Tab-separated table of C-alpha atoms and ligand atoms in Angstrom:
chain	number	residue	atom	x	y	z
V	278	MET	CA	10.585	-4.513	-21.677
V	279	LYS	CA	10.956	-1.117	-22.206
V	280	LYS	CA	12.413	1.462	-19.779
V	281	THR	CA	11.026	5.083	-20.075
V	282	VAL	CA	12.330	7.905	-17.748
V	283	GLU	CA	9.559	10.533	-16.907
V	284	ILE	CA	10.757	13.970	-15.720
V	285	LEU	CA	9.096	15.942	-13.065
V	286	LYS	CA	9.643	19.280	-13.002
V	287	GLY	CA	11.186	20.600	-9.325
V	288	ASP	CA	9.446	23.485	-7.431
V	289	THR	CA	12.688	25.692	-8.056
V	290	PRO	CA	15.011	26.410	-10.763
V	291	GLY	CA	17.545	23.790	-11.780
V	292	THR	CA	15.791	20.963	-9.820
V	293	GLU	CA	13.946	17.802	-11.134
V	294	TRP	CA	12.777	14.303	-10.417
V	295	ARG	CA	13.104	11.134	-12.886
V	296	LEU	CA	10.500	8.498	-12.480
V	297	THR	CA	11.537	5.120	-14.017
V	298	VAL	CA	8.610	3.068	-15.737
V	299	LEU	CA	9.051	-0.482	-16.995
V	300	SER	CA	6.504	-1.621	-19.362
V	301	PHE	CA	5.721	-4.640	-21.087
V	302	GLU	CA	3.149	-4.799	-23.962
V	303	GLY	CA	1.703	-8.169	-23.914
V	304	THR	CA	0.577	-10.121	-26.582
V	305	ASP	CA	-3.066	-10.334	-26.045
V	306	GLN	CA	-5.280	-7.143	-26.266
V	307	SER	CA	-8.052	-8.894	-24.285
V	308	ALA	CA	-5.907	-10.164	-21.476
V	309	PRO	CA	-6.367	-8.401	-18.195
V	310	THR	CA	-3.713	-5.338	-17.774
V	311	ALA	CA	-1.705	-4.753	-14.531
V	312	TYR	CA	-0.026	-1.762	-12.982
V	313	LEU	CA	1.966	-2.301	-9.954
V	314	GLN	CA	4.106	0.698	-8.001
V	315	ALA	CA	5.872	0.666	-4.847
V	316	ALA	CA	7.089	3.016	-2.354
V	317	LEU	CA	4.797	5.777	-2.638
V	318	HIS	CA	5.828	6.366	0.843
V	319	GLY	CA	9.539	6.451	-0.123
V	320	ASN	CA	11.011	4.520	3.106
V	321	GLU	CA	8.415	1.430	2.400
V	322	LEU	CA	10.783	-0.513	0.527
V	323	PRO	CA	9.584	-4.200	0.801
V	324	GLY	CA	7.586	-3.549	-2.555
V	325	VAL	CA	10.614	-2.190	-4.250
V	326	VAL	CA	12.720	-5.370	-3.890
V	327	ALA	CA	9.591	-7.624	-4.701
V	328	LEU	CA	9.167	-5.907	-7.863
V	329	HIS	CA	13.109	-6.024	-8.489
V	330	ARG	CA	12.683	-9.615	-8.265
V	331	LEU	CA	9.299	-9.778	-10.148
V	332	VAL	CA	10.508	-7.988	-13.097
V	333	PRO	CA	13.040	-10.860	-14.651
V	334	MET	CA	10.159	-13.283	-14.149
V	335	LEU	CA	8.061	-11.316	-16.632
V	336	GLU	CA	10.819	-10.822	-18.918
V	337	ALA	CA	11.362	-14.524	-19.026
V	338	ALA	CA	7.458	-14.770	-19.815
V	339	GLU	CA	7.738	-12.171	-22.665
V	340	ARG	CA	10.497	-13.675	-24.037
V	341	ASP	CA	8.630	-17.185	-24.016
V	342	GLY	CA	5.402	-15.187	-25.511
V	343	ARG	CA	3.669	-16.042	-22.041
V	344	LEU	CA	3.104	-12.317	-21.107
V	345	LEU	CA	-0.400	-11.799	-22.433
V	346	GLY	CA	-1.587	-8.396	-20.976
V	347	ARG	CA	0.086	-5.154	-20.762
V	348	VAL	CA	1.761	-4.533	-17.479
V	349	THR	CA	3.369	-1.486	-16.252
V	350	ILE	CA	5.624	-1.302	-13.305
V	351	VAL	CA	6.810	1.779	-11.264
V	352	PRO	CA	9.452	0.252	-8.873
V	353	GLN	CA	9.904	3.512	-6.996
V	354	ALA	CA	7.049	5.738	-7.566
V	355	ASN	CA	7.969	8.727	-5.553
V	356	PRO	CA	11.383	10.101	-6.155
V	357	ILE	CA	10.488	13.202	-4.084
V	358	ALA	CA	9.914	10.891	-0.995
V	359	THR	CA	13.089	8.859	-1.831
V	360	GLY	CA	15.160	11.687	-1.190
V	361	GLN	CA	13.621	13.539	1.797
V	362	HIS	CA	16.372	13.196	4.480
V	363	LEU	CA	16.817	15.422	7.271
V	364	PHE	CA	19.770	14.844	9.472
V	365	HIS	CA	20.392	11.075	8.642
V	366	GLU	CA	16.469	10.370	9.236
V	367	HIS	CA	14.485	9.461	6.072
V	368	LEU	CA	11.007	11.200	6.435
V	369	ALA	CA	8.934	9.970	3.394
V	370	ARG	CA	5.452	9.949	4.398
V	371	PHE	CA	4.754	13.548	4.170
V	372	SER	CA	5.632	16.328	1.711
V	373	PHE	CA	8.249	18.357	2.824
V	374	THR	CA	6.908	21.224	0.545
V	375	THR	CA	3.065	20.622	1.082
V	376	ARG	CA	3.145	18.847	4.481
V	377	THR	CA	0.768	16.585	2.729
V	378	ASN	CA	0.831	12.774	3.159
V	379	PHE	CA	2.095	11.532	-0.075
V	380	ASN	CA	-0.881	8.624	-0.035
V	381	ARG	CA	-3.656	11.155	0.713
V	382	ASP	CA	-5.502	13.535	-1.388
V	383	PHE	CA	-5.218	11.804	-4.698
V	384	PRO	CA	-7.732	13.484	-7.540
V	385	LEU	CA	-10.779	11.104	-7.369
V	386	LEU	CA	-12.099	10.910	-10.985
V	387	SER	CA	-15.319	9.284	-12.027
V	388	SER	CA	-13.936	7.870	-15.359
V	389	THR	CA	-10.537	6.725	-16.314
V	390	ASP	CA	-10.542	9.745	-18.563
V	391	THR	CA	-7.270	11.633	-17.125
V	392	SER	CA	-7.053	14.289	-19.854
V	393	GLY	CA	-8.563	16.747	-17.219
V	394	LEU	CA	-5.602	16.189	-14.657
V	395	PRO	CA	-2.933	19.116	-14.438
V	396	GLY	CA	0.123	18.552	-16.472
V	397	ASP	CA	3.818	19.168	-15.258
V	398	ASP	CA	3.511	22.945	-16.319
V	399	ALA	CA	0.486	23.437	-13.938
V	400	PRO	CA	1.342	26.005	-11.166
V	401	ILE	CA	1.118	23.472	-8.355
V	402	ALA	CA	3.660	21.899	-6.075
V	403	ALA	CA	5.498	18.677	-7.463
V	404	GLU	CA	3.963	16.643	-4.742
V	405	LYS	CA	0.361	17.351	-6.606
V	406	ARG	CA	1.954	16.855	-10.198
V	407	LEU	CA	3.312	13.432	-9.222
V	408	LYS	CA	-0.018	12.284	-7.937
V	409	ALA	CA	-1.737	13.380	-11.319
V	410	ARG	CA	1.235	11.496	-13.085
V	411	LEU	CA	0.895	8.281	-11.239
V	412	LEU	CA	-2.893	8.620	-12.047
V	413	LYS	CA	-2.286	8.808	-15.779
V	414	LEU	CA	0.387	6.118	-15.656
V	415	SER	CA	-2.123	3.639	-13.751
V	416	LEU	CA	-5.750	4.295	-14.591
V	417	GLY	CA	-7.050	2.200	-17.704
V	418	HIS	CA	-5.421	-1.191	-16.085
V	419	ASP	CA	-7.416	-3.863	-14.727
V	420	LEU	CA	-5.227	-4.836	-11.804
V	421	ILE	CA	-3.724	-1.957	-9.872
V	422	LEU	CA	-1.473	-2.915	-6.934
V	423	ASP	CA	-0.095	-0.162	-4.599
V	424	LEU	CA	2.742	-1.971	-2.615
V	425	HIS	CA	3.108	-0.387	0.930
V	426	CYS	CA	4.465	-1.549	4.240
V	427	ASP	CA	3.510	-1.040	8.127
V	428	ASP	CA	5.895	-0.433	10.711
V	429	GLU	CA	5.951	-3.962	12.122
V	430	GLY	CA	3.317	-6.498	11.295
V	431	PRO	CA	2.611	-9.316	8.736
V	432	SER	CA	1.602	-8.988	4.851
V	433	TYR	CA	-2.297	-7.823	4.609
V	434	LEU	CA	-4.480	-6.076	2.515
V	435	TYR	CA	-6.557	-2.880	2.215
V	436	VAL	CA	-9.507	-3.399	-0.035
V	437	ALA	CA	-12.753	-1.399	-0.730
V	438	ARG	CA	-15.560	-3.276	0.822
V	439	GLN	CA	-17.358	-3.665	-2.767
V	440	LEU	CA	-14.318	-5.798	-3.907
V	441	TRP	CA	-14.364	-8.237	-1.153
V	442	PRO	CA	-14.709	-11.407	-1.506
V	443	HIS	CA	-13.832	-10.545	-5.082
V	444	LEU	CA	-9.977	-10.164	-4.257
V	445	GLN	CA	-9.532	-13.288	-2.235
V	446	ASP	CA	-7.418	-14.526	-5.240
V	447	LEU	CA	-4.906	-11.969	-4.660
V	448	ALA	CA	-4.769	-12.615	-0.576
V	449	ALA	CA	-4.444	-16.419	-1.483
V	450	ALA	CA	-1.768	-15.480	-3.764
V	451	LEU	CA	0.322	-13.100	-1.569
V	452	GLY	CA	-0.447	-15.005	1.552
V	453	SER	CA	-2.134	-12.095	3.209
V	454	GLN	CA	-2.637	-12.792	7.032
V	455	ALA	CA	-5.765	-10.333	7.139
V	456	ILE	CA	-7.821	-8.061	5.188
V	457	LEU	CA	-8.947	-4.584	6.240
V	458	LEU	CA	-12.113	-3.159	4.534
V	459	TRP	CA	-13.052	0.506	3.949
V	460	ASP	CA	-16.444	1.703	3.169
V	461	ASP	CA	-16.922	5.334	1.807
V	462	THR	CA	-13.136	6.674	1.661
V	463	SER	CA	-9.642	6.161	2.642
V	464	ASP	CA	-9.021	10.142	2.384
V	465	GLY	CA	-8.023	9.932	-1.319
V	466	ALA	CA	-5.246	7.362	-0.816
V	467	PHE	CA	-4.059	6.190	-4.401
V	468	GLU	CA	-6.171	3.125	-3.904
V	469	GLU	CA	-9.175	4.991	-3.902
V	470	ALA	CA	-8.192	7.268	-6.539
V	471	ALA	CA	-7.610	4.013	-8.800
V	472	TRP	CA	-10.952	2.464	-7.617
V	473	SER	CA	-12.976	5.901	-7.991
V	474	PRO	CA	-13.891	5.434	-11.794
V	475	HIS	CA	-15.399	2.275	-10.948
V	476	LYS	CA	-17.180	2.294	-7.772
V	477	HIS	CA	-20.379	2.902	-9.549
V	478	ARG	CA	-20.123	-0.333	-11.725
V	479	SER	CA	-22.264	-3.215	-11.243
V	480	PRO	CA	-20.387	-6.433	-10.216
V	481	ASP	CA	-22.347	-7.900	-12.804
V	482	ASP	CA	-20.431	-5.778	-15.376
V	483	PRO	CA	-17.630	-7.823	-16.982
V	484	ALA	CA	-15.173	-4.963	-16.605
V	485	TRP	CA	-15.821	-5.017	-13.045
V	486	ARG	CA	-14.903	-8.799	-12.752
V	487	ARG	CA	-11.611	-7.952	-14.221
V	488	LEU	CA	-10.936	-5.375	-11.681
V	489	ALA	CA	-8.438	-5.595	-8.810
V	490	VAL	CA	-7.404	-2.471	-6.885
V	491	THR	CA	-5.737	-2.797	-3.490
V	492	THR	CA	-3.103	-1.224	-1.244
V	493	VAL	CA	-0.754	-4.192	-0.169
V	494	GLU	CA	1.112	-3.781	3.067
V	495	PHE	CA	4.087	-6.079	2.660
V	496	ARG	CA	4.963	-6.576	6.404
V	497	GLY	CA	7.075	-4.334	8.077
V	498	GLN	CA	9.545	-1.334	7.036
V	499	SER	CA	12.780	-3.505	8.265
V	500	ASP	CA	11.402	-6.683	6.454
V	501	VAL	CA	13.707	-6.110	3.511
V	502	THR	CA	15.493	-9.277	2.937
V	503	PRO	CA	16.321	-11.389	-0.242
V	504	GLU	CA	14.155	-14.461	0.894
V	505	LEU	CA	10.981	-11.801	1.504
V	506	ALA	CA	11.624	-10.329	-1.885
V	507	ASP	CA	11.553	-13.570	-3.547
V	508	ALA	CA	8.424	-14.685	-1.623
V	509	ASP	CA	6.631	-11.363	-2.350
V	510	ALA	CA	7.401	-11.496	-6.222
V	511	ALA	CA	6.319	-15.045	-6.357
V	512	GLY	CA	3.123	-13.948	-4.928
V	513	LEU	CA	2.567	-10.971	-7.266
V	514	TYR	CA	3.425	-13.374	-10.195
V	515	ARG	CA	1.015	-16.144	-8.797
V	516	PHE	CA	-1.676	-13.389	-8.998
V	517	LEU	CA	-0.746	-12.213	-12.388
V	518	VAL	CA	-1.154	-16.021	-13.637
V	519	ALA	CA	-4.317	-16.484	-11.791
V	520	ARG	CA	-5.943	-13.313	-13.377
V	521	GLY	CA	-4.482	-14.255	-16.815
V	522	THR	CA	-2.177	-11.680	-17.348
V	523	VAL	CA	0.768	-14.368	-17.639
V	524	ARG	CA	0.203	-17.679	-18.846
V	525	ASP	CA	2.061	-20.220	-16.798
V	526	GLU	CA	0.945	-23.869	-16.652
V	527	THR	CA	3.789	-24.677	-13.976
V	528	GLN	CA	1.865	-22.554	-11.541
V	529	PRO	CA	-0.568	-24.644	-9.419
V	530	PRO	CA	-4.070	-23.330	-9.115
V	531	LEU	CA	-4.497	-20.822	-6.164
V	532	GLY	CA	-6.124	-22.470	-2.974
V	533	PRO	CA	-8.966	-21.042	-0.962
V	534	TRP	CA	-7.819	-17.779	1.324
V	535	SER	CA	-9.104	-17.782	4.806
V	536	GLY	CA	-8.128	-15.393	7.689
V	537	PRO	CA	-9.523	-12.323	9.487
V	538	VAL	CA	-11.648	-9.703	7.346
V	539	THR	CA	-12.296	-6.667	9.625
V	540	PRO	CA	-13.819	-3.532	8.576
V	541	LEU	CA	-11.952	-0.278	9.663
V	542	ASP	CA	-14.131	0.584	12.325
V	543	HIS	CA	-13.513	-2.546	14.165
V	544	VAL	CA	-9.932	-1.678	14.102
V	545	GLU	CA	-8.655	-0.684	17.698
V	546	MET	CA	-5.986	1.876	17.175
V	547	ILE	CA	-4.243	1.907	20.483
V	548	ARG	CA	-2.988	5.711	20.821
V	549	ALA	CA	-0.410	6.703	23.615
V	550	PRO	CA	-2.217	8.547	26.627
V	551	VAL	CA	1.117	9.892	27.445
V	552	GLY	CA	4.338	10.321	25.833
V	553	GLY	CA	7.578	8.207	26.796
V	554	ALA	CA	9.369	5.131	26.330
V	555	LEU	CA	7.681	2.054	24.934
V	556	LEU	CA	7.801	-1.338	26.711
V	557	PHE	CA	5.564	-3.507	24.546
V	558	HIS	CA	4.184	-6.688	26.082
V	559	VAL	CA	2.542	-7.893	22.878
V	560	GLY	CA	3.467	-7.975	19.061
V	561	PRO	CA	2.012	-8.822	15.962
V	562	GLY	CA	0.237	-12.064	15.655
V	563	ASP	CA	-0.744	-12.006	19.440
V	564	HIS	CA	-4.307	-12.623	20.474
V	565	VAL	CA	-5.355	-10.543	23.420
V	566	GLU	CA	-8.103	-10.588	25.649
V	567	ALA	CA	-9.935	-7.445	26.766
V	568	GLY	CA	-8.276	-5.655	29.634
V	569	GLN	CA	-4.727	-7.363	28.940
V	570	THR	CA	-1.787	-5.050	29.167
V	571	LEU	CA	-0.549	-4.168	25.866
V	572	VAL	CA	2.323	-1.792	26.574
V	573	THR	CA	3.876	0.303	29.259
V	574	ILE	CA	4.937	3.801	28.803
V	575	LEU	CA	7.686	5.196	30.933
V	576	THR	CA	6.786	8.668	31.831
V	577	ALA	CA	9.179	9.250	34.556
V	578	PRO	CA	12.057	6.421	34.398
V	579	GLY	CA	13.264	5.555	37.774
V	580	GLU	CA	10.655	7.287	39.743
V	581	ALA	CA	7.806	5.546	41.690
V	582	GLY	CA	4.322	5.901	39.424
V	583	GLY	CA	6.644	6.594	36.627
V	584	GLU	CA	4.869	4.622	34.249
V	585	THR	CA	1.562	4.149	32.373
V	586	VAL	CA	0.035	0.899	31.363
V	587	VAL	CA	-2.042	0.742	28.449
V	588	THR	CA	-4.747	-2.196	28.085
V	589	ALA	CA	-6.821	-3.641	25.303
V	590	PRO	CA	-10.145	-2.245	24.976
V	591	GLN	CA	-11.410	-5.478	23.365
V	592	ALA	CA	-10.473	-8.859	22.778
V	593	GLY	CA	-8.591	-9.248	19.269
V	594	LEU	CA	-5.530	-9.940	17.334
V	595	VAL	CA	-2.795	-7.714	17.306
V	596	LEU	CA	-1.996	-6.887	13.512
V	597	THR	CA	1.018	-4.314	13.627
V	598	ARG	CA	3.113	-2.421	16.058
V	599	ARG	CA	4.535	0.968	16.053
V	600	ARG	CA	8.468	0.810	15.046
V	601	GLN	CA	9.814	3.621	17.139
V	602	ARG	CA	10.306	2.998	20.748
V	603	LEU	CA	9.788	6.552	22.097
V	604	THR	CA	6.018	7.970	21.618
V	605	ARG	CA	4.520	11.325	21.806
V	606	THR	CA	1.168	11.596	23.528
V	607	GLY	CA	-1.474	10.774	21.168
V	608	GLU	CA	0.528	8.707	18.627
V	609	ASP	CA	-0.366	5.590	17.231
V	610	LEU	CA	0.927	2.330	19.153
V	611	LEU	CA	-0.819	-0.763	17.906
V	612	LYS	CA	-3.750	-1.788	15.567
V	613	ILE	CA	-5.643	-4.698	17.031
V	614	LEU	CA	-8.407	-6.499	14.709
V	615	GLY	CA	-11.668	-6.628	17.173
V	616	SER	CA	-14.854	-8.106	16.598
V	617	ALA	CA	-16.919	-5.315	17.386
V	618	PRO	CA	-16.673	-1.370	16.408
V	619	SER	CA	-14.292	0.318	18.471
V	620	ALA	CA	-15.323	3.264	20.791
V	621	THR	CA	-12.656	5.474	19.181
V	622	ALA	CA	-13.206	4.618	15.430
V	623	ARG	CA	-13.387	7.691	13.216
V	624	PRO	CA	-14.255	8.142	9.498
V	625	GLY	CA	-11.840	7.843	6.896
V	626	SER	CA	-8.179	5.999	7.051
V	627	LEU	CA	-6.859	4.862	9.937
V	628	GLU	CA	-3.687	6.703	10.372
V	629	SER	CA	-3.089	10.389	8.999
L	117	LIG	ZN1	2.548	3.388	3.176
């Protein structure tokens, strides 16, 4: 394994960020190559700890001559977000400088040629130069996994519709509990930028068959434990073996995957009609019926009529739940996987 540290110039004199890149060369030029990054949203750590546990497994494979394809790992892909704290709160979803979501507005290229992307001397904010850097590091790999997590929820995947069911093996390897399919755009998420150069390829193209591009949601923000890190590292390793990046005869073949596969417009994004303290009546994994009470919002605690009840617009499976227990009007509370289009569905990604 080789470690390199990439320097990202700061936006003000005397500042810079450092991006650690771990790379394995592999022994077989024809084997599928893999790129894995975590914590693009800097406070989403399940992927960071999973990669920490995966690297020694890859080093062992490398020592034994079993690491076939080139593997690039960026365990903490966003040093800007990792350092964004304000009064003890870690605010790592939006850039303090540009107010842009760190996982939106990536450049969408029509090929894997990244030579036209801005370099570190370009007169643009570091957040944009970081996005260009991550694309330069990742494009050209066959398997590109961007490891995120939700507020509270199970392990699940976002997948471009054209890549399903091609990515069933990934879902089986990781033990994913659900698949969310997106169609035209995810608002320039890293995943869309990684998929963009390939989306016009035919599934008959052998290069297409090697591809895997996805956003992995490794459960919730607080699901950071030694046991889950080991389990997720094992899942990632199983996938690399299944695709032939790593050879390991001790790994049993992957079984079939079954679970809900839901287009984004069938996801009920339950939003707060009013602000207040949240009393959730349901949580991830619960099946709910249409009209069932989901959450009580206390708008005027202690007063008669001081609460608002939010009910399910359709039957479905509660996938995720908000972590903070105070909401403002209009904020996201729950994702429910419905079987029919949501009346409030909107184009693009589910969340801002
Ligand atoms: Zn994220």
